[in-house]
mmCIF file of C-alpha atoms in Angstrom:
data_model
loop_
_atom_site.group_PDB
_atom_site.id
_atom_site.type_symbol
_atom_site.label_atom_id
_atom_site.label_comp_id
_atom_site.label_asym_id
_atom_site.label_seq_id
_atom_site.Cartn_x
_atom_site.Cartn_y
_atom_site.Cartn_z
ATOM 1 C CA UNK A 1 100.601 89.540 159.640
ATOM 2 C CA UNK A 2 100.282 87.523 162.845
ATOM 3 C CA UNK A 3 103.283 86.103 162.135
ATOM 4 C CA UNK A 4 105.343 89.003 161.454
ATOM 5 C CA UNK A 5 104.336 89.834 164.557
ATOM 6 C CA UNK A 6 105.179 87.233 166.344
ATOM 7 C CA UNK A 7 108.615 86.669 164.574
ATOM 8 C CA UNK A 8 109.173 90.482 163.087
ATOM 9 C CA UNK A 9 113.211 89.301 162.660
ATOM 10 C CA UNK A 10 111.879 86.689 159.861
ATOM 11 C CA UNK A 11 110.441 89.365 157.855
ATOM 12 C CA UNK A 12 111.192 92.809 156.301
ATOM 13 C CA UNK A 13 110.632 95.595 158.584
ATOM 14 C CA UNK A 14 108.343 98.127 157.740
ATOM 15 C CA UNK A 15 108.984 101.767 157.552
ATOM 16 C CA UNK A 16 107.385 104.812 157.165
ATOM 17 C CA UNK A 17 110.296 106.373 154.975
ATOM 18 C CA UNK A 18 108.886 106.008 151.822
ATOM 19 C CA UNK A 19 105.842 107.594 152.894
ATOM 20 C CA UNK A 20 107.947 110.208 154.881
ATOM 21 C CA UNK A 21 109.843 110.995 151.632
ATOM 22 C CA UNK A 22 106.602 111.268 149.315
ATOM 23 C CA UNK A 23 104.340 113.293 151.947
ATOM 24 C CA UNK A 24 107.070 115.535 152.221
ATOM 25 C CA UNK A 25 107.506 116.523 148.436
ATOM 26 C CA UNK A 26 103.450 115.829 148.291
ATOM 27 C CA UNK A 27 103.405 118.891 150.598
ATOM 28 C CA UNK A 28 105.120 121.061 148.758
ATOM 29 C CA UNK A 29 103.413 120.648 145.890
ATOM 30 C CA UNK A 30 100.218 121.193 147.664
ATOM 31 C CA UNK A 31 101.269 123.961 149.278
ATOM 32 C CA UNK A 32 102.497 125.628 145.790
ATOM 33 C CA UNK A 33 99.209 124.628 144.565
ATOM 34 C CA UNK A 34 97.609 126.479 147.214
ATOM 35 C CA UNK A 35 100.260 129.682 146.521
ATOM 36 C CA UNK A 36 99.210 129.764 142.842
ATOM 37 C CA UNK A 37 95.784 129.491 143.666
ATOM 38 C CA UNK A 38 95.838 132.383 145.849
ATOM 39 C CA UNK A 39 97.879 134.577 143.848
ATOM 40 C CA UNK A 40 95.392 133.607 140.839
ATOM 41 C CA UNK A 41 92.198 134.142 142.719
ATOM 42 C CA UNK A 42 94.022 137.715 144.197
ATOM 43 C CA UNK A 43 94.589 138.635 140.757
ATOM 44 C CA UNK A 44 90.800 137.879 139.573
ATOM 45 C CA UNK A 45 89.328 140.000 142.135
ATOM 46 C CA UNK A 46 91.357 142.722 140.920
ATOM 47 C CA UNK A 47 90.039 142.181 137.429
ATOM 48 C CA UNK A 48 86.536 142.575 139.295
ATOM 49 C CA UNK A 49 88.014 146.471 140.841
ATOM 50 C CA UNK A 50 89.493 148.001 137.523
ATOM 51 C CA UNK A 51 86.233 146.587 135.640
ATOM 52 C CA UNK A 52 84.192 148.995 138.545
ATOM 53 C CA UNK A 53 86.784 151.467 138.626
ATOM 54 C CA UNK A 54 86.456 152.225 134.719
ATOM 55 C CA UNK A 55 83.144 152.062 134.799
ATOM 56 C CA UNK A 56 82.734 154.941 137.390
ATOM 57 C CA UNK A 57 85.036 157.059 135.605
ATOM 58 C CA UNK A 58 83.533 157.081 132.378
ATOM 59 C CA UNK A 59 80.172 158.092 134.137
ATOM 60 C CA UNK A 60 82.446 160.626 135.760
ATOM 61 C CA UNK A 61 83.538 162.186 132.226
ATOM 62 C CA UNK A 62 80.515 162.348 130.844
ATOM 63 C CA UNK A 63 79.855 165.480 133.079
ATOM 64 C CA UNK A 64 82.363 167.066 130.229
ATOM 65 C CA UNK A 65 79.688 166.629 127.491
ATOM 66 C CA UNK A 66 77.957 169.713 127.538
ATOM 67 C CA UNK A 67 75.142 171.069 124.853
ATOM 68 C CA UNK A 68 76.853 173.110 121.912
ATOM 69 C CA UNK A 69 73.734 175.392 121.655
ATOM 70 C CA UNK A 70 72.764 177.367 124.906
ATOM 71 C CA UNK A 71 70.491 180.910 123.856
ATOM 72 C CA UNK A 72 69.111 179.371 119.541
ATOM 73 C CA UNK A 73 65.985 177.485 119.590
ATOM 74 C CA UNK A 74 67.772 174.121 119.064
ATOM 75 C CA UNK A 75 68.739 174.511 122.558
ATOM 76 C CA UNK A 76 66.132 172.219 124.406
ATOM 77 C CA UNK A 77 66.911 169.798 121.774
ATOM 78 C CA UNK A 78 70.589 169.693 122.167
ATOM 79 C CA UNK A 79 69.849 169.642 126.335
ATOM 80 C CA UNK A 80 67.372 166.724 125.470
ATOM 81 C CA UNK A 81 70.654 164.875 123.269
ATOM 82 C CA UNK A 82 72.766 165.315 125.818
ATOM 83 C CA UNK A 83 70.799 164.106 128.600
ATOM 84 C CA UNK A 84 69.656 160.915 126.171
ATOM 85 C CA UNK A 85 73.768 160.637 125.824
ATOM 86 C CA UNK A 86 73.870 160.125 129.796
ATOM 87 C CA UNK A 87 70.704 157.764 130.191
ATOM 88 C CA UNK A 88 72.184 155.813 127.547
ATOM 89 C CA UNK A 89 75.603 155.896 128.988
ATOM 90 C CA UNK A 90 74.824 154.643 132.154
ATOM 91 C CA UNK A 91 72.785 152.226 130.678
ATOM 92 C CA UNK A 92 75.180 150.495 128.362
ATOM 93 C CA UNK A 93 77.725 150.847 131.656
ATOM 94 C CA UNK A 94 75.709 148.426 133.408
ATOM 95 C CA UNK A 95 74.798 146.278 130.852
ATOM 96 C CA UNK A 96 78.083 145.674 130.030
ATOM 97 C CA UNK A 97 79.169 144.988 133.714
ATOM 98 C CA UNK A 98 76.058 142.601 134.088
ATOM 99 C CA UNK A 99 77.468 140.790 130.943
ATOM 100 C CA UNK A 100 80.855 140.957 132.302
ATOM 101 C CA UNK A 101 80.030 138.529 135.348
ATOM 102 C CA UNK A 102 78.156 136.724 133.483
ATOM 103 C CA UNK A 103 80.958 135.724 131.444
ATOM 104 C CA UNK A 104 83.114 135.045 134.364
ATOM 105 C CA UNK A 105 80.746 132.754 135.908
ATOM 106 C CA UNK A 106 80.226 131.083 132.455
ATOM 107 C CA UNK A 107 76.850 131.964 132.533
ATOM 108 C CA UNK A 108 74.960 132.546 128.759
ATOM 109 C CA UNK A 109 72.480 135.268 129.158
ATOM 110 C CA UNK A 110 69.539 134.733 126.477
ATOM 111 C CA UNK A 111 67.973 137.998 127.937
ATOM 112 C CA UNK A 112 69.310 141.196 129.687
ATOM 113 C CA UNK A 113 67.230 142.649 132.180
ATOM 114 C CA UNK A 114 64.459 144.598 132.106
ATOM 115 C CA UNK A 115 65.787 147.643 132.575
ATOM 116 C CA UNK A 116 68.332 147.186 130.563
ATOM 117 C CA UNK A 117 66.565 146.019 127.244
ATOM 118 C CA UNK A 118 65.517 148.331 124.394
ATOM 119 C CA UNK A 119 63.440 148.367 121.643
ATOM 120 C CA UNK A 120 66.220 147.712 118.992
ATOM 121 C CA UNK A 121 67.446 144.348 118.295
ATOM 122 C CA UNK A 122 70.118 144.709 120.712
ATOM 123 C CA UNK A 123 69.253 141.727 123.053
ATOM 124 C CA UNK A 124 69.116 139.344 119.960
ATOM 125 C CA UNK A 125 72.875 140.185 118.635
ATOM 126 C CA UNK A 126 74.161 139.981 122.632
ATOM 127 C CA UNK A 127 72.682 136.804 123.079
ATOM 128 C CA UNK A 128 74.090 135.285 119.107
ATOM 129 C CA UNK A 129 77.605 136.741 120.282
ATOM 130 C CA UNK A 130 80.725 134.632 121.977
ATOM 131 C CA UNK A 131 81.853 138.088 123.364
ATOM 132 C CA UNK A 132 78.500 140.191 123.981
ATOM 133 C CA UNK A 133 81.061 142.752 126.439
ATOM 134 C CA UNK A 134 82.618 143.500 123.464
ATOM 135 C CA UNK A 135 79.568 144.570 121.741
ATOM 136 C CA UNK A 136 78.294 146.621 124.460
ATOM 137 C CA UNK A 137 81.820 148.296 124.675
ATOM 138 C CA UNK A 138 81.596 148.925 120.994
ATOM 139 C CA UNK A 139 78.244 150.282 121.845
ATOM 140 C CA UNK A 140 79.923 152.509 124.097
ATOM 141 C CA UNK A 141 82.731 154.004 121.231
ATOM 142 C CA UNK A 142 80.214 154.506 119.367
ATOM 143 C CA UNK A 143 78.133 156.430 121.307
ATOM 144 C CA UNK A 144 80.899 158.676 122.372
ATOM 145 C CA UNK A 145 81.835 159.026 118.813
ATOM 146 C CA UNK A 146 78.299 160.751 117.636
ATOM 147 C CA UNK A 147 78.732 163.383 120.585
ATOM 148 C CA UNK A 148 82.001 164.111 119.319
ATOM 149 C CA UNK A 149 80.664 164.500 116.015
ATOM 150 C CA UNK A 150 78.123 166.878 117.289
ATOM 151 C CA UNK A 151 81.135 168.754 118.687
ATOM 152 C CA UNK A 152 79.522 168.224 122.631
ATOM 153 C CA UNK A 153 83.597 167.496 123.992
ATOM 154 C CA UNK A 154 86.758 168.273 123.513
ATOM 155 C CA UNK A 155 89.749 166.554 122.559
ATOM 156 C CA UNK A 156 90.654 166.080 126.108
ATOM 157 C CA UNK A 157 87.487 165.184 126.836
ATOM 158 C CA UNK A 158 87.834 162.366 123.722
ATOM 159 C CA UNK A 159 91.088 161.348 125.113
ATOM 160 C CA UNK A 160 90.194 160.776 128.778
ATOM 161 C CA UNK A 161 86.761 158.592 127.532
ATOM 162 C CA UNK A 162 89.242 156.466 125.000
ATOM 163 C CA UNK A 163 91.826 156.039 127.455
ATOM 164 C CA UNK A 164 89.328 154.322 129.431
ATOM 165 C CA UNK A 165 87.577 152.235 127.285
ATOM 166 C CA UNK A 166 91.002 150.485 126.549
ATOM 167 C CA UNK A 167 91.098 149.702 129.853
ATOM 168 C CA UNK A 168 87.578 148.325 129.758
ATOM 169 C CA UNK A 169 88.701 146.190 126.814
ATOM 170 C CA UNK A 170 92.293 145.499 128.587
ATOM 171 C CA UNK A 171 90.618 144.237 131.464
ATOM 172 C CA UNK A 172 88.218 141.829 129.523
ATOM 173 C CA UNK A 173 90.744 140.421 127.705
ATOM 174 C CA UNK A 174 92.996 139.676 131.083
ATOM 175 C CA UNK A 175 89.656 137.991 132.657
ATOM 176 C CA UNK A 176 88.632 136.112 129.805
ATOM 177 C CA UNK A 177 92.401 134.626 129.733
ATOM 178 C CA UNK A 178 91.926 133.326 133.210
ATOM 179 C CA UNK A 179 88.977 131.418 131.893
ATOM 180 C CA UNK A 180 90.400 130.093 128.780
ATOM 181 C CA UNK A 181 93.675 129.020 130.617
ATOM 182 C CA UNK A 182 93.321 126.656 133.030
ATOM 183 C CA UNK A 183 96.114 124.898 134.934
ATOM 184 C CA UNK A 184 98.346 122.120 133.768
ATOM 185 C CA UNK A 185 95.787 118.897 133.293
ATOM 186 C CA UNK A 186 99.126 116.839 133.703
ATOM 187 C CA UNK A 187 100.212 118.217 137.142
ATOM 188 C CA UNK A 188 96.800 118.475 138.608
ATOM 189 C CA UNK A 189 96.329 114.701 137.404
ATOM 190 C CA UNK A 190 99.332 113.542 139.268
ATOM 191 C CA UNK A 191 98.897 115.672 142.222
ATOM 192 C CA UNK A 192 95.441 114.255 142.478
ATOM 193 C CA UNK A 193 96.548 110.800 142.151
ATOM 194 C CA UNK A 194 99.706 110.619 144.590
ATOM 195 C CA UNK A 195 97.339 112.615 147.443
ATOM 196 C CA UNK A 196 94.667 109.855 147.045
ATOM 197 C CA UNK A 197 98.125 106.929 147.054
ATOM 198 C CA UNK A 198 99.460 108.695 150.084
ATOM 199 C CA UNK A 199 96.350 109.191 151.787
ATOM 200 C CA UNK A 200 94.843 105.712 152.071
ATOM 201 C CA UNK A 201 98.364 103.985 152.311
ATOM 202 C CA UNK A 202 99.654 106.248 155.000
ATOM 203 C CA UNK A 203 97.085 104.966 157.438
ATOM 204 C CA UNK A 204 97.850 101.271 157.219
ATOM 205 C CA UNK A 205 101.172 101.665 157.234
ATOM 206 C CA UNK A 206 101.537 103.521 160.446
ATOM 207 C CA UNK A 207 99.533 101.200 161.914
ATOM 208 C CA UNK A 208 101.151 98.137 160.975
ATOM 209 C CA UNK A 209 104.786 99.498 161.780
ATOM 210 C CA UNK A 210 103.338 100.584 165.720
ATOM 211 C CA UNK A 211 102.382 96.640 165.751
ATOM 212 C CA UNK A 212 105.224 95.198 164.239
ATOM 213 C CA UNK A 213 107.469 97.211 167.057
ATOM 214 C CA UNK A 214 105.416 96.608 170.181
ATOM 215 C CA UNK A 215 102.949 93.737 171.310
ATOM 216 C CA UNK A 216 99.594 93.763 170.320
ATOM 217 C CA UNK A 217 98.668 93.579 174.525
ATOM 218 C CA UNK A 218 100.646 96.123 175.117
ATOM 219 C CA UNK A 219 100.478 99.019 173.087
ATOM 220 C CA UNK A 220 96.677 99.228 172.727
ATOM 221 C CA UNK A 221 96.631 102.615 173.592
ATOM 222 C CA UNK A 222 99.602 103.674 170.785
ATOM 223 C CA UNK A 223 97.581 101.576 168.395
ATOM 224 C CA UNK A 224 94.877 104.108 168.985
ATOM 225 C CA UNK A 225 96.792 107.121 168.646
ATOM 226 C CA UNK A 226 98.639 105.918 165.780
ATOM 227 C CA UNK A 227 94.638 105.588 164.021
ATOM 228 C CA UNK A 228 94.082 109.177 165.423
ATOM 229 C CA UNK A 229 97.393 110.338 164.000
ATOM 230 C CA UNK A 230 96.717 108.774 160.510
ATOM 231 C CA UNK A 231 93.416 109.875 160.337
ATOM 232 C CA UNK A 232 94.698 113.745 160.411
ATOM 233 C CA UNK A 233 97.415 113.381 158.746
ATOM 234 C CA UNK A 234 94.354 112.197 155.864
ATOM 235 C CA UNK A 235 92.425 115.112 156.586
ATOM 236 C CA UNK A 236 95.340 117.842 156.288
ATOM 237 C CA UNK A 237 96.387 116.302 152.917
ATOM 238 C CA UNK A 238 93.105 115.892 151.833
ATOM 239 C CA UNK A 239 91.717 119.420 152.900
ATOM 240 C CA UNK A 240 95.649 120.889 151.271
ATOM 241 C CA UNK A 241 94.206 119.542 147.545
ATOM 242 C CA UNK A 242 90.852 120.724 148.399
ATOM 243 C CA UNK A 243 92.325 124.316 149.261
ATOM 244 C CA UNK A 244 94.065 124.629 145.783
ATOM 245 C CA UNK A 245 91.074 123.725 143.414
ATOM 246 C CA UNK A 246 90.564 127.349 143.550
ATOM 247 C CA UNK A 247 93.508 127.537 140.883
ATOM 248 C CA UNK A 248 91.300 125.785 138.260
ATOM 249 C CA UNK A 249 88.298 128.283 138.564
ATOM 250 C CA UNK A 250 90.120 131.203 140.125
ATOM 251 C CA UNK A 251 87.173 134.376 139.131
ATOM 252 C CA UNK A 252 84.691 131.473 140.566
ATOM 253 C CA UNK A 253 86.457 131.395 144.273
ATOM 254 C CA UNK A 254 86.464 134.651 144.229
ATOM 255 C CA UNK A 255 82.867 135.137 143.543
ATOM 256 C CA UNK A 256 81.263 132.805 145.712
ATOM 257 C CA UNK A 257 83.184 134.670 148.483
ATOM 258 C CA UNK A 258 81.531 138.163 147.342
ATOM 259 C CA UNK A 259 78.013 139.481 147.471
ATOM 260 C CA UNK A 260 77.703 140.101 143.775
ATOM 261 C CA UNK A 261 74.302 141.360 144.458
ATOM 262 C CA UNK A 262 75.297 144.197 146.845
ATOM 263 C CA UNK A 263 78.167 144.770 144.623
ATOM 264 C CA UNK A 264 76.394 145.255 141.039
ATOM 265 C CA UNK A 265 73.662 147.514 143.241
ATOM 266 C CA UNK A 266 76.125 149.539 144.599
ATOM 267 C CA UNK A 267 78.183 150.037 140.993
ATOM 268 C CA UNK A 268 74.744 150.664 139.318
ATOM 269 C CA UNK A 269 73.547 153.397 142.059
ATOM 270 C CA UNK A 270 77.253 154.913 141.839
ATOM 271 C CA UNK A 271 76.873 155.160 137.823
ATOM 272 C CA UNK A 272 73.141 156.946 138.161
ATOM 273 C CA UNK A 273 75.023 159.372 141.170
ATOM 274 C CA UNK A 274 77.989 160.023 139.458
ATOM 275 C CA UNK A 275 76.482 161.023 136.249
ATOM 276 C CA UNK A 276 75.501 164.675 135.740
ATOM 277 C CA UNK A 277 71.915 164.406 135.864
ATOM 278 C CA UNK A 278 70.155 167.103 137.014
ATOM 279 C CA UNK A 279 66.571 165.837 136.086
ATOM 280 C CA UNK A 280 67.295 162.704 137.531
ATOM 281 C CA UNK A 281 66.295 160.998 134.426
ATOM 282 C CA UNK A 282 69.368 158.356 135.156
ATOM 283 C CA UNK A 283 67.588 155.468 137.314
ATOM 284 C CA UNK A 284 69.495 152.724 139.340
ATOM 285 C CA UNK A 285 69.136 150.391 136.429
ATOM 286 C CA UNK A 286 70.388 147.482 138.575
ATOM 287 C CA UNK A 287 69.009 147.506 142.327
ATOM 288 C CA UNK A 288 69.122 145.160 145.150
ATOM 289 C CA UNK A 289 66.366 142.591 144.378
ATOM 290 C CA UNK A 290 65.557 142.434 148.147
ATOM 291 C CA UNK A 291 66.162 146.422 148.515
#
């Protein structure tokens, strides 16, 4: 080194064109990292809306199950049915959005909560399943089948609660792909690898071609710079990787960005408001903790 300095015409100069070359493509395949990543994690929180969205319209329609006998004496029991039909609508409505972000945040839940367990064996097949938002959604058909049987909607009535239930499943099925399909293992390997290259080469090299063009007593102060400069050009590429990890986890970004707590109490008081339930029999099944 000191003599390269000393006689730099003896020796092959060094230049930051390699490095220019590579940080330049390195860049651009951070930066469509970063692109994907966003578009993914975009995508996931709109997973997170149409799950919500569904959910509030089916407690919506079930205002259009009414009691089939009004005047006979079976009348307080059909009003009692159809008001058990709501409670347990709005109940399996929350469970099956409580199971839903649990699966996105690859959580297992051995247990629902509280106020959303029942006496049947329920909580022992949710916990034994892969896919326990399935079940609950099955839960839900099912449900809606027996009222139709009792002849308590309509056809249209049928139609608008099937309608969305496929979107319940739809949307499951679109969320649970972004889990099960994570990015290429090969180009986040090499991206990794050529950004860690780059980045402790980069510095060195910078310095070393500032020496090798002026002396050591007289560029002291570009010596320093040239440091400075290679110690953010480290940090941008650096923090440019760090930006597009969100593409491996993308329903994961999104949710450590959200207040899921706020957001499940909200959905669960909207469910027990939107319902027809004159009693007010429906409870918030899923508060705020700290409410």
């Amino acid at each position: 080194l000191v003599n390269a300095l000393l006689a730099p015409s003896a020796f092959a100069k060094i230049t930051l064109t390699p490095h220019e070359m590579t940080g330049f493509v390195l860049g651009l395949l951070l930066t469509a990292r970063i692109a994907i990543g966003s578009l993914r994690a975009y995508e996931a929180s709109a997973q997170l809306s149409v799950f919500c969205k569904s959910c509030r319209s089916l407690a919506v329609f079930a205002s259009h199950v009414s009691e089939t006998l009004t005047i006979s004496a079976g009348a307080e029991l059909e009003k009692k049915a159809v008001a058990e039909f709501r409670y347990e609508l709005v109940r399996l409505l929350n469970l099956a959005w409580y199971l839903f972000k649990a699966m996105l945040l690859d959580v297992k839940v051995e247990q629902a909560p509280v106020a959303l367990r029942t006496k049947s064996k329920e909580s022992q097949m949710l916990s034994a399943s892969k896919n326990p938002t399935m079940l609950v959604i099955k839960s839900i058909s099912k449900l809606l089948e027996r009222q139709q049987a009792a002849g308590r909607m309509s056809s249209a009535t049928v139609a608008l609660f099937s309608a969305e239930i496929g979107k319940l499943i739809e949307t499951y099925h679109v969320a649970q792909s972004y889990q099960l399909s994570p990015p290429s293992t090969a180009l986040e390997g090499f991206v990794k690898f050529f950004t860690v290259v780059f980045v402790y080469t980069v510095c060195p090299i910078i310095s070393l071609a500032e020496l090798s063009d002026n002396a050591i007593e007289e560029n002291v102060a570009g010596f320093i710079l040239s440091m400075s400069y290679s110690l953010v050009v480290s940090l941008f590429y650096f923090g440019l990787y760090e930006a597009g990890k969100l593409v491996e986890k993308p329903f994961k970004a999104v949710m450590n960005l959200i207040d899921l707590d706020t957001m499940t109490a909200t959905l669960s008081d909207d469910l027990a408001s939107l319902v027809d339930d004159p009693d007010g029999e429906v409870p918030v099944f899923l508060p705020k903790l700290n409410a």
